[in-house]
CSV table of C-alpha atoms in Angstrom, one decimal:
chain,number,residue,atom,x,y,z
P,1,MET,CA,26.7,3.8,20.9
P,2,HIS,CA,26.1,2.4,17.6
P,3,HIS,CA,25.0,4.6,14.7
P,4,PRO,CA,22.3,3.5,13.1
P,5,THR,CA,23.5,4.2,9.7
P,6,THR,CA,26.8,2.2,9.9
P,7,GLY,CA,26.2,-0.4,12.8
P,8,VAL,CA,29.9,0.2,13.5
P,9,PRO,CA,30.7,2.2,17.1
P,10,ALA,CA,31.5,5.7,17.2
P,11,ARG,CA,35.0,7.3,17.1
P,12,ALA,CA,34.9,8.0,21.6
P,13,ALA,CA,36.9,10.9,20.6
P,14,THR,CA,34.0,12.3,19.0
P,15,ARG,CA,32.6,14.9,21.5
P,16,SER,CA,28.7,14.7,21.9
P,17,GLY,CA,26.6,17.2,23.9
P,18,GLY,CA,25.4,20.7,22.4
P,19,ILE,CA,25.8,22.3,19.6
P,20,GLY,CA,27.3,26.0,20.2
P,21,GLU,CA,30.2,27.9,20.3
P,22,ASP,CA,31.8,25.6,23.2
P,23,GLY,CA,34.0,23.5,20.7
P,24,ALA,CA,31.7,20.8,21.4
P,25,VAL,CA,30.7,18.6,18.4
P,26,ARG,CA,27.6,16.8,17.9
P,27,THR,CA,27.4,13.7,16.4
P,28,VAL,CA,25.3,13.0,13.3
P,29,GLU,CA,22.4,11.3,15.7
P,30,GLU,CA,22.6,13.7,18.2
P,31,HIS,CA,22.3,16.6,15.1
P,32,GLN,CA,19.1,14.2,13.4
P,33,ALA,CA,17.2,14.3,16.8
P,34,ALA,CA,17.6,18.1,16.9
P,35,VAL,CA,16.5,19.1,13.7
P,36,SER,CA,13.6,15.8,13.7
P,37,GLY,CA,12.7,17.3,17.5
P,38,LEU,CA,11.7,20.4,16.0
P,39,LEU,CA,8.9,19.3,13.2
P,40,SER,CA,5.7,18.0,14.7
P,41,PRO,CA,3.4,15.7,13.3
P,42,LEU,CA,1.2,18.0,10.2
P,43,PRO,CA,-2.4,18.0,10.1
P,44,VAL,CA,-4.6,15.0,8.5
P,45,GLU,CA,-7.2,16.6,5.9
P,46,GLU,CA,-9.1,14.2,3.6
P,47,VAL,CA,-8.3,14.2,0.4
P,48,PRO,CA,-10.0,12.4,-3.4
P,49,LEU,CA,-7.2,9.6,-4.4
P,50,ALA,CA,-7.1,11.7,-7.6
P,51,ALA,CA,-4.8,13.8,-5.7
P,52,ALA,CA,-3.5,11.7,-3.2
P,53,ALA,CA,0.0,10.1,-5.2
P,54,GLY,CA,2.5,10.7,-3.7
P,55,ARG,CA,0.8,11.6,-0.1
P,56,VAL,CA,1.0,9.8,3.2
P,57,LEU,CA,-1.7,7.4,5.1
P,58,ALA,CA,-2.4,9.8,8.0
P,59,ARG,CA,-4.5,6.7,10.1
P,60,ASP,CA,-5.3,3.1,9.6
P,61,LEU,CA,-7.1,2.1,6.8
P,62,PRO,CA,-10.0,-1.0,7.4
P,63,ALA,CA,-11.4,-2.4,4.7
P,64,ARG,CA,-15.6,-1.4,3.6
P,65,VAL,CA,-15.8,-4.3,1.1
P,66,SER,CA,-14.6,-8.3,0.9
P,67,LEU,CA,-12.1,-8.7,-1.8
P,68,PRO,CA,-13.3,-10.2,-4.0
P,69,GLY,CA,-17.3,-9.6,-2.5
P,70,PHE,CA,-18.3,-12.5,-4.4
P,71,ASP,CA,-17.4,-15.9,-5.9
P,72,ASN,CA,-16.1,-15.1,-9.3
P,73,SER,CA,-14.1,-16.6,-12.5
P,74,ALA,CA,-10.6,-16.4,-13.3
P,75,MET,CA,-11.4,-17.6,-16.7
P,76,ASP,CA,-13.8,-16.8,-19.7
P,77,GLY,CA,-14.6,-20.4,-19.9
P,78,TYR,CA,-17.8,-22.1,-18.8
P,79,ALA,CA,-19.1,-22.6,-15.0
P,80,ALA,CA,-19.9,-26.6,-15.1
P,81,ARG,CA,-20.5,-29.1,-12.3
P,82,HIS,CA,-17.3,-31.4,-12.0
P,83,ALA,CA,-18.7,-34.9,-11.6
P,84,GLU,CA,-20.9,-34.2,-15.0
P,85,VAL,CA,-17.5,-32.4,-17.0
P,86,GLY,CA,-14.6,-34.7,-15.0
P,87,THR,CA,-14.2,-37.4,-17.6
P,88,ALA,CA,-14.2,-35.3,-20.6
P,89,THR,CA,-11.2,-36.0,-23.4
P,90,ALA,CA,-10.7,-35.7,-26.8
P,91,GLU,CA,-11.2,-39.2,-27.8
P,92,THR,CA,-14.9,-38.9,-25.7
P,93,PRO,CA,-15.7,-34.8,-25.1
P,94,VAL,CA,-18.7,-34.4,-23.7
P,95,GLN,CA,-21.4,-31.7,-24.7
P,96,LEU,CA,-23.9,-29.9,-22.7
P,97,PRO,CA,-26.4,-27.0,-23.5
P,98,VAL,CA,-25.7,-23.5,-22.8
P,99,ALA,CA,-27.9,-22.3,-19.9
P,100,ALA,CA,-26.9,-18.9,-19.5
P,101,ASP,CA,-24.4,-16.1,-20.9
P,102,LEU,CA,-22.7,-14.2,-17.8
P,103,PRO,CA,-20.9,-11.7,-18.4
P,104,ALA,CA,-18.3,-9.4,-15.9
P,105,GLY,CA,-21.4,-7.2,-13.9
P,106,ARG,CA,-24.1,-9.2,-14.0
P,107,THR,CA,-25.8,-8.8,-11.5
P,108,ASP,CA,-29.2,-11.2,-12.0
P,109,VAL,CA,-27.1,-15.1,-12.2
P,110,PRO,CA,-29.3,-18.0,-12.0
P,111,PRO,CA,-28.4,-21.2,-10.6
P,112,LEU,CA,-26.5,-23.6,-12.5
P,113,LEU,CA,-29.3,-26.5,-13.1
P,114,PRO,CA,-28.3,-29.5,-13.3
P,115,GLY,CA,-26.9,-31.0,-17.1
P,116,THR,CA,-26.6,-27.6,-18.5
P,117,VAL,CA,-23.1,-24.8,-18.6
P,118,HIS,CA,-22.7,-21.5,-18.1
P,119,ARG,CA,-20.7,-20.0,-20.6
P,120,ILE,CA,-19.0,-16.7,-17.9
P,121,MET,CA,-16.5,-14.4,-18.5
P,122,THR,CA,-13.4,-13.1,-16.1
P,123,GLY,CA,-14.8,-11.6,-13.1
P,124,ALA,CA,-18.5,-13.1,-13.6
P,125,PRO,CA,-20.2,-13.8,-10.8
P,126,VAL,CA,-20.1,-17.8,-9.9
P,127,PRO,CA,-23.9,-19.5,-10.1
P,128,ASP,CA,-24.6,-22.1,-7.3
P,129,GLY,CA,-24.0,-25.4,-7.8
P,130,ALA,CA,-20.6,-24.6,-10.5
P,131,ASP,CA,-17.6,-25.6,-9.0
P,132,VAL,CA,-15.4,-25.3,-11.7
P,133,ILE,CA,-14.4,-23.2,-14.6
P,134,VAL,CA,-13.3,-24.4,-18.1
P,135,PRO,CA,-11.4,-22.4,-20.1
P,136,VAL,CA,-12.6,-21.7,-23.3
P,137,GLU,CA,-9.4,-23.5,-24.6
P,138,ARG,CA,-10.4,-27.0,-23.3
P,139,THR,CA,-13.5,-26.4,-26.0
P,140,ASP,CA,-15.2,-25.6,-28.6
P,141,ALA,CA,-16.5,-22.1,-27.9
P,142,GLY,CA,-20.3,-23.0,-28.2
P,143,THR,CA,-23.1,-21.0,-27.7
P,144,ASP,CA,-25.4,-23.1,-27.3
P,145,VAL,CA,-24.2,-26.6,-26.8
P,146,VAL,CA,-20.6,-26.9,-26.1
P,147,THR,CA,-18.0,-29.8,-26.5
P,148,ILE,CA,-15.4,-29.7,-23.7
P,149,THR,CA,-12.8,-32.0,-25.0
P,150,SER,CA,-10.9,-31.3,-21.4
P,151,ALA,CA,-11.6,-29.7,-17.6
P,152,PRO,CA,-9.8,-28.9,-14.7
P,153,SER,CA,-10.0,-30.4,-11.1
P,154,ALA,CA,-12.6,-29.4,-8.8
P,155,GLY,CA,-12.7,-25.4,-7.5
P,156,THR,CA,-10.3,-24.4,-10.4
P,157,HIS,CA,-10.4,-21.0,-12.1
P,158,LEU,CA,-12.4,-19.7,-8.8
P,159,ARG,CA,-11.5,-16.8,-6.7
P,160,HIS,CA,-13.8,-17.3,-3.9
P,161,ALA,CA,-15.2,-14.2,-1.6
P,162,GLY,CA,-12.8,-12.3,0.7
P,163,GLU,CA,-9.7,-14.5,-0.1
P,164,ASP,CA,-8.0,-11.0,-1.1
P,165,ILE,CA,-9.0,-9.4,2.0
P,166,GLN,CA,-12.1,-9.4,4.1
P,167,ALA,CA,-14.6,-6.3,5.3
P,168,GLY,CA,-13.5,-4.9,8.6
P,169,ASP,CA,-9.8,-6.4,7.8
P,170,LEU,CA,-7.1,-3.3,7.3
P,171,ALA,CA,-6.1,-2.9,4.1
P,172,MET,CA,-3.3,-0.1,4.8
P,173,PRO,CA,-2.0,1.3,7.7
P,174,ALA,CA,-0.9,4.6,9.0
P,175,GLY,CA,1.7,5.6,7.5
P,176,THR,CA,1.7,4.6,4.5
P,177,ALA,CA,3.3,6.0,1.2
P,178,LEU,CA,0.4,6.3,-1.3
P,179,GLY,CA,1.5,4.9,-4.8
P,180,ALA,CA,-0.5,3.1,-7.6
P,181,ALA,CA,-0.8,0.1,-6.0
P,182,GLN,CA,-1.9,1.2,-2.4
P,183,LEU,CA,-4.5,3.9,-4.2
P,184,GLY,CA,-5.7,1.5,-6.4
P,185,LEU,CA,-7.0,-0.9,-3.1
P,186,ALA,CA,-8.5,2.1,-1.4
P,187,ALA,CA,-10.5,2.3,-4.4
P,188,ALA,CA,-11.3,-1.4,-4.6
P,189,VAL,CA,-12.0,-1.0,-0.4
P,190,GLY,CA,-14.5,1.4,-0.8
P,191,TYR,CA,-13.0,4.3,-0.7
P,192,ASP,CA,-13.2,7.7,-2.2
P,193,THR,CA,-11.3,10.1,-0.3
P,194,VAL,CA,-8.0,9.2,2.6
P,195,PRO,CA,-6.9,11.0,5.8
P,196,VAL,CA,-3.3,12.3,4.5
P,197,ARG,CA,-0.8,14.6,6.5
P,198,ARG,CA,-0.9,17.9,4.6
P,199,ARG,CA,2.2,18.6,3.1
P,200,PRO,CA,4.4,20.7,4.2
P,201,ARG,CA,5.5,24.1,3.7
P,202,VAL,CA,9.2,24.6,3.3
P,203,LEU,CA,10.6,28.2,3.0
P,204,VAL,CA,13.9,27.6,0.9
P,205,LEU,CA,16.7,30.5,1.3
P,206,SER,CA,20.3,30.6,-0.3
P,207,THR,CA,22.5,33.5,0.9
P,208,GLY,CA,25.6,35.2,-0.6
P,209,SER,CA,26.6,38.7,-2.0
P,210,GLU,CA,28.4,36.7,-5.1
P,211,LEU,CA,25.4,34.9,-6.0
P,212,VAL,CA,23.4,35.3,-9.9
P,213,GLU,CA,19.9,34.2,-11.2
P,214,PRO,CA,20.8,31.9,-14.1
P,215,GLY,CA,20.2,33.2,-17.4
P,216,LEU,CA,21.9,36.2,-16.2
P,217,PRO,CA,25.3,37.8,-17.4
P,218,LEU,CA,28.5,36.0,-14.7
P,219,GLN,CA,30.8,39.4,-13.6
P,220,PRO,CA,34.2,38.7,-12.5
P,221,GLY,CA,33.6,36.3,-8.8
P,222,GLN,CA,30.1,36.0,-8.9
P,223,ILE,CA,28.5,32.2,-9.8
P,224,TYR,CA,25.4,31.0,-10.7
P,225,GLU,CA,22.5,30.6,-7.6
P,226,SER,CA,21.5,26.7,-8.1
P,227,ASN,CA,20.7,25.6,-3.7
P,228,SER,CA,18.1,27.2,-4.2
P,229,VAL,CA,16.7,25.4,-7.2
P,230,LEU,CA,18.0,22.0,-5.3
P,231,LEU,CA,17.2,22.4,-2.6
P,232,ALA,CA,13.0,22.9,-3.4
P,233,ALA,CA,13.5,19.4,-6.0
P,234,ALA,CA,14.4,18.0,-2.9
P,235,VAL,CA,11.4,19.6,-0.7
P,236,THR,CA,9.4,18.3,-3.3
P,237,GLU,CA,10.4,14.8,-3.6
P,238,ALA,CA,10.3,14.5,-0.1
P,239,GLY,CA,6.9,15.2,-0.2
P,240,GLY,CA,6.7,18.8,1.1
P,241,GLU,CA,5.8,22.7,-1.3
P,242,ALA,CA,9.1,24.4,-1.4
P,243,ARG,CA,8.6,28.3,-1.7
P,244,THR,CA,12.0,30.1,-2.6
P,245,LEU,CA,13.4,33.0,-1.2
P,246,HIS,CA,15.9,35.1,-3.7
P,247,PHE,CA,18.7,37.0,-3.1
P,248,VAL,CA,18.0,38.4,0.4
P,249,PRO,CA,20.7,40.9,1.4
P,250,ASP,CA,23.8,40.2,3.3
P,251,ASP,CA,22.4,42.8,5.9
P,252,ILE,CA,21.5,41.9,8.6
P,253,GLU,CA,18.5,44.3,9.2
P,254,GLN,CA,17.2,43.8,5.7
P,255,PHE,CA,17.9,40.0,6.2
P,256,LEU,CA,15.7,39.8,9.1
P,257,THR,CA,13.0,42.2,8.4
P,258,THR,CA,12.5,40.3,4.6
P,259,VAL,CA,12.8,36.6,6.3
P,260,ARG,CA,10.4,37.0,8.9
P,261,ALA,CA,7.8,38.9,6.6
P,262,GLU,CA,7.4,35.2,4.8
P,263,LEU,CA,7.8,32.9,8.0
P,264,PRO,CA,4.3,33.1,9.3
P,265,ASP,CA,2.9,30.8,6.1
P,266,ALA,CA,6.0,28.3,6.2
P,267,ASP,CA,5.9,25.5,8.4
P,268,LEU,CA,9.7,25.4,8.1
P,269,LEU,CA,12.5,27.4,7.1
P,270,VAL,CA,15.4,25.8,5.3
P,271,THR,CA,19.1,28.5,4.5
P,272,SER,CA,21.6,27.4,2.7
P,273,GLY,CA,24.8,29.0,3.4
P,274,GLY,CA,25.6,31.9,5.6
P,275,VAL,CA,26.4,29.1,8.3
P,276,SER,CA,30.6,28.9,8.4
P,277,ALA,CA,33.2,30.6,11.1
P,278,GLY,CA,34.0,33.4,8.8
P,279,ALA,CA,33.4,36.4,8.8
P,280,TYR,CA,30.1,37.9,6.1
P,281,GLU,CA,28.4,34.8,7.5
P,282,VAL,CA,24.7,36.4,7.3
P,283,VAL,CA,22.4,33.7,8.7
P,284,LYS,CA,24.3,32.9,11.1
P,285,ASP,CA,24.7,36.4,12.5
P,286,ALA,CA,21.0,37.2,12.2
P,287,PHE,CA,20.1,34.9,14.0
P,288,ALA,CA,22.5,34.0,16.4
P,289,GLY,CA,21.7,37.3,17.7
P,290,LEU,CA,17.8,36.0,18.4
P,291,GLY,CA,18.9,33.4,20.2
P,292,THR,CA,16.7,30.7,19.3
P,293,VAL,CA,19.1,28.8,16.6
P,294,GLU,CA,22.1,27.2,17.7
P,295,PHE,CA,25.4,27.2,15.4
P,296,GLY,CA,28.3,24.9,15.6
P,297,LYS,CA,29.8,21.6,14.0
P,298,VAL,CA,28.5,17.9,13.3
P,299,ALA,CA,31.4,15.4,13.2
P,300,MET,CA,30.5,14.5,9.5
P,301,GLN,CA,32.0,15.4,5.6
P,302,PRO,CA,30.4,17.2,3.9
P,303,GLY,CA,28.1,19.7,6.0
P,304,GLY,CA,30.2,20.2,9.3
P,305,PRO,CA,29.3,23.6,10.2
P,306,GLN,CA,24.8,23.0,11.5
P,307,GLY,CA,22.6,25.3,12.8
P,308,ALA,CA,18.7,24.2,13.8
P,309,GLY,CA,16.1,26.1,16.0
P,310,THR,CA,13.3,28.8,15.2
P,311,VAL,CA,12.5,32.2,14.4
P,312,ASP,CA,9.2,33.6,15.4
P,313,GLY,CA,7.8,30.0,16.5
P,314,VAL,CA,9.2,28.8,12.9
P,315,PRO,CA,11.6,25.8,12.8
P,316,VAL,CA,14.8,26.8,11.0
P,317,ILE,CA,17.3,24.2,9.5
P,318,THR,CA,20.4,26.2,8.5
P,319,LEU,CA,22.8,24.0,6.1
P,320,PRO,CA,26.2,24.6,4.7
P,321,GLY,CA,26.1,26.7,1.0
P,322,ASN,CA,28.8,24.3,-0.8
P,323,PRO,CA,26.0,22.8,-3.2
P,324,VAL,CA,27.5,19.2,-2.0
P,325,SER,CA,27.2,19.6,1.6
P,326,SER,CA,23.7,21.6,1.3
P,327,PHE,CA,22.4,17.7,-0.7
P,328,VAL,CA,24.4,15.9,1.5
P,329,SER,CA,22.5,17.8,5.2
P,330,PHE,CA,19.3,17.3,3.4
P,331,GLU,CA,19.8,13.9,2.7
P,332,VAL,CA,21.2,12.9,6.6
P,333,PHE,CA,18.6,15.3,8.6
P,334,VAL,CA,16.6,17.1,6.8
P,335,ARG,CA,14.3,14.9,4.6
P,336,PRO,CA,14.0,12.1,7.2
P,337,ALA,CA,12.2,14.8,9.1
P,338,LEU,CA,10.2,16.4,6.8
P,339,ARG,CA,9.3,12.1,6.3
P,340,ARG,CA,8.2,11.9,9.7
P,341,ALA,CA,5.9,14.8,9.6
P,342,LEU,CA,4.5,13.5,7.4
P,343,GLY,CA,4.1,10.4,9.4
P,344,HIS,CA,6.0,7.5,7.2
P,345,ALA,CA,6.3,4.4,8.6
P,346,SER,CA,10.3,4.8,7.0
P,347,PRO,CA,11.3,8.1,6.7
P,348,GLU,CA,14.4,6.5,5.8
P,349,ARG,CA,16.2,6.3,2.1
P,350,LEU,CA,16.4,2.5,1.2
P,351,ARG,CA,20.6,1.3,2.0
P,352,THR,CA,22.2,-1.6,1.2
P,353,THR,CA,25.6,-2.7,1.6
P,354,ALA,CA,28.3,-3.1,-1.2
P,355,ARG,CA,31.9,-4.1,-2.6
P,356,LEU,CA,34.2,-1.2,-3.3
P,357,THR,CA,35.8,-0.5,-6.4
P,358,ALA,CA,39.2,1.1,-5.7
P,359,PRO,CA,40.3,1.4,-1.9
P,360,LEU,CA,39.2,5.2,-0.4
P,361,ARG,CA,40.6,7.3,2.6
P,362,SER,CA,38.4,8.9,5.1
P,363,PRO,CA,39.4,11.7,7.7
P,364,ALA,CA,39.2,10.3,11.1
P,365,GLY,CA,36.4,11.3,13.6
P,366,ARG,CA,34.0,12.5,11.3
P,367,ARG,CA,31.3,10.3,9.1
P,368,GLN,CA,32.4,10.7,5.6
P,369,PHE,CA,29.5,10.8,3.0
P,370,LEU,CA,31.0,10.2,-0.5
P,371,ARG,CA,29.1,10.0,-3.7
P,372,GLY,CA,28.5,6.9,-5.6
P,373,ARG,CA,27.2,4.8,-7.8
P,374,PHE,CA,25.7,1.5,-7.0
P,375,ASP,CA,25.3,-1.2,-10.3
P,376,GLY,CA,23.6,-3.6,-7.1
P,377,GLU,CA,26.6,-5.6,-5.9
P,378,VAL,CA,29.6,-3.0,-6.5
P,379,VAL,CA,29.9,0.7,-6.0
P,380,ASP,CA,32.2,3.5,-8.1
P,381,GLN,CA,33.5,6.7,-6.2
P,382,VAL,CA,32.0,9.4,-8.0
P,383,GLY,CA,34.6,12.4,-8.0
P,384,GLY,CA,36.2,13.5,-4.8
P,385,PRO,CA,35.4,14.7,-1.1
P,386,GLY,CA,34.7,18.2,-2.5
P,387,SER,CA,32.0,20.0,-1.3
P,388,HIS,CA,32.1,21.9,-4.8
P,389,LEU,CA,31.5,19.2,-7.7
P,390,VAL,CA,28.1,19.3,-8.6
P,391,ALA,CA,28.5,17.7,-11.6
P,392,HIS,CA,29.6,14.3,-9.6
P,393,LEU,CA,26.9,15.0,-7.3
P,394,ALA,CA,24.8,14.8,-10.6
P,395,ARG,CA,25.9,11.1,-11.7
P,396,ALA,CA,25.8,9.5,-8.4
P,397,ASN,CA,22.8,7.5,-7.6
P,398,CYS,CA,24.2,6.8,-3.9
P,399,LEU,CA,25.7,8.1,-0.6
P,400,VAL,CA,28.6,6.1,0.4
P,401,VAL,CA,29.0,6.0,4.3
P,402,VAL,CA,32.4,5.9,5.7
P,403,PRO,CA,32.4,5.6,10.1
P,404,GLU,CA,33.9,7.8,12.1
P,405,ASP,CA,36.7,5.4,13.1
P,406,VAL,CA,38.2,3.9,9.9
P,407,THR,CA,40.7,5.9,7.9
P,408,ASP,CA,41.4,3.2,5.0
P,409,LEU,CA,39.3,1.1,3.9
P,410,PRO,CA,40.7,-1.2,0.4
P,411,GLU,CA,39.6,-2.5,-2.7
P,412,GLY,CA,36.5,-4.9,-2.7
P,413,ALA,CA,35.2,-3.8,1.3
P,414,GLN,CA,32.2,-3.8,1.8
P,415,VAL,CA,30.4,-0.8,2.6
P,416,THR,CA,27.0,1.1,3.4
P,417,VAL,CA,25.6,2.8,1.1
P,418,VAL,CA,22.5,5.1,0.9
P,419,LEU,CA,20.2,4.8,-2.5
P,420,ILE,CA,19.2,8.9,-2.7
P,421,GLU,CA,17.5,7.9,-6.0
P,422,GLY,CA,15.8,4.8,-5.0
P,423,ALA,CA,16.6,2.9,-7.9
P,424,LEU,CA,19.0,2.4,-10.1
P,425,GLN,CA,19.8,4.1,-13.3
């Protein structure tokens, strides 16, 4: 078996199979498949173009009109017959009367009579009979009679009907992410609304009795709650609508009561914390008793403890509580699953290869996701592998992927990098 994220054979000692209490460890791909399988494609809705930025096209979009819709001018100048202006030079210019003005948007375009030209603006329809546009820079810009001092070859500066796209041709396939250029095309081929998949409604829950709302005073042993902010932003960036559920009690019964009251309005519940092997793991203790959520280990670092399943029929993905583990787990498992449910043709992050600027070590049998800074050619590791290093995470623009069977890499080694920012900063 080969891992699509690394292209190298998996370490044979990594056990595959279920995720549970029997000691079995899932591979990254196995848990990705389990998480993705929880989420069905979202319903389709029609939205106005003004509200469609960042959405995903749910159906193929054929062009309703050709682009251009008619032969038009690519320059400001004069529509002419090349046979009448092709010999013009500065020493022997050609003078012709200007029979008509053709601004962009004119619909009653008279044909070009022999021995005349039409003054024409960029985008205006080309009159019948014209086979060249003489740019205004090659003339004296006359309005009644124009003096032409040179002319381009026949066919120059003409945009022909349908040369961009023909009516009925596929303008954009289903799965296209709708950015500025794509929305511009949709409008240009005649659409005022587009079919998109509804945004997933994601309930984000961060647990831990040590957590305090940012801005309040901290007592000894307390920390500010940041995971719900981090995960809600990640959900939004992935195309979802996030709603946070704050400071749910660590009591199992109260926890279940509070969470279940919120689930009917959610397509997915994402939790962070409370899933490790120790005591006081409220998420694991509460959901494991329902028999519909499985907990266990995935052969990766950070982010080993994971859980996935359903509660009251709603998909649930439980992530570790350390911020870096939570972020990496979201990137590896939740983000691509959300984007598949949204219908993205390419749900995965962009990735490339880079050279290490320093050697690194990695534990055997676990795929390592290290924070890095990529400049287009080389990558610097940002901070250590610790799952609590939030400041280092904030300075990273990529994840460096080290395969399970690699323990040492020298300076200059080629590694896979996943671009978590989508662009260099």
